[in-house]
Amino acid sequence: MRNIRRFLADRSGNVAIIVALSFFPLLVIAGGATDIARYEAFRVQLQSGVDRAALAAAALNQTKPTQTTVRDYLKVIDFLDDVTLDIQEQVRLNSKSVTVNARYAMPTAFLPLIGIETLDVVASASAEERRSNIELSLMLDFSGSMASNSKYSRLKTAATAFIDAILTEQTKATTTINIVPYAGQVSVGKTAFDALVNLPANPSRREHNNSSCFEMRNDSDYGTGVISFIPRGQVPHFTVWNATNNTANLNPGWCPSDDTSIAFMSNDAAALKQRIANAKMYDGTGTAIAANWGLMLLDPSSRPMMNLMRANGLASTQFPDRPVAFDDPETLKFIVLMTDGEITEQYTAKDKNKPVRTSNNATQISTKDTNVTRFYKVCDAAKANGVVVFTIGFEANSTAAAQMRKCATSASHFYQVSGLDINSAFQSIATAIQQIRLTQ
């Protein structure tokens, strides 16, 4: 009995017992912290790789298969062979989205002491690149004043490069361009004119075969909407200032001939560049009429007209729903308008049947001020409907520059250039358009 009491009273060895009993949880805590630190390092490495892989795989210009791209970007991960990947992609005409989910069962070193053999390292990332559809109207001034200072040839070079910059392999499937060359008037071309007035059912609507322009004499003709064609008069064949000239590629007509007519809704870069190459210079500067045509070709109400152009082989059949609504969330619309001079008066022939092409056979039908007002009306209508308007004054005087500046979406959307700077202006606009389409 005395021995039992002595044993119970003995306190020696208590510390050792306490240390022994506390060592295990301390080991679990310290070792577990090491496992958690390893887990976080693996997670950061895996997440970083997944982020980069998703971004690369979602690029619209990515040529490799998505699975290959993702795995290529994850090769730097030492434990890739043990990573489970779930890769999903969605590809549309103008967008591509990729989601990458990765899971790695990281073996633990200390946590098995409490039954945790692995920790799931999970990383996920989603990336999307989207290119908005683009509808663009390019209005180019081919008036007689373009004959000076090599402006005619420099414009052609710059406009051709602009087409190449806008219609790339990556963008042509979602982009269409209307080219609206203009002088005093805008020609739609013989085939389009005859279709719009329903020839041969209405033979009286074509009064001559020299050119194919429609009259736009009323204020109500300008702005949004589409003009009526069948009751509308054909612009006579006459001149005001170009009756006599010896300048190459400069013709007397107020209404351009077919060589300088509208190119309707196309994504064929070669064909559009050829139209620019074929363009000649004519009389007058009908910028209001050109702007009106440019906006009309972006207006959804012109779709029946565009269907008629498609039926006659004048517009691309790849885009049967264009022009789409102004507020279509998938589409951006642009006007790019270039001129070298002030808006002029509008004229017509005193005697439309008179074959002599001289200034004494022309009579004024609207003043400069009237045409400037109509021009601003079109610009305001375009901007009110979300169309982004870029303008270029090419060696233009202060009056013409002010007109272009007021029409543009903002002061930064207006370019005043001379000489070879016309190339820089068009390239800057092309860059701006591509940036806008990728950030919308």
Short mmCIF file of N, CA and C in Angstrom, two decimals, residues 63-70:
data_model
loop_
_atom_site.label_atom_id
_atom_site.label_comp_id
_atom_site.label_asym_id
_atom_site.label_seq_id
_atom_site.Cartn_x
_atom_site.Cartn_y
_atom_site.Cartn_z
N THR A 63 -3.49 29.62 -85.02
CA THR A 63 -3.63 28.60 -86.06
C THR A 63 -3.56 27.18 -85.50
N LYS A 64 -3.02 27.01 -84.30
CA LYS A 64 -2.93 25.68 -83.71
C LYS A 64 -4.27 25.25 -83.11
N PRO A 65 -4.50 23.94 -83.02
CA PRO A 65 -5.69 23.46 -82.31
C PRO A 65 -5.66 23.93 -80.86
N THR A 66 -6.82 24.14 -80.31
CA THR A 66 -6.90 24.67 -78.94
C THR A 66 -6.22 23.75 -77.93
N GLN A 67 -6.45 22.46 -78.04
CA GLN A 67 -5.83 21.51 -77.11
C GLN A 67 -4.31 21.60 -77.16
N THR A 68 -3.77 21.70 -78.37
CA THR A 68 -2.32 21.80 -78.54
C THR A 68 -1.78 23.09 -77.94
N THR A 69 -2.49 24.18 -78.20
CA THR A 69 -2.04 25.48 -77.68
C THR A 69 -1.99 25.48 -76.16
N VAL A 70 -3.04 24.97 -75.55
CA VAL A 70 -3.09 24.96 -74.08
C VAL A 70 -1.95 24.13 -73.51
#
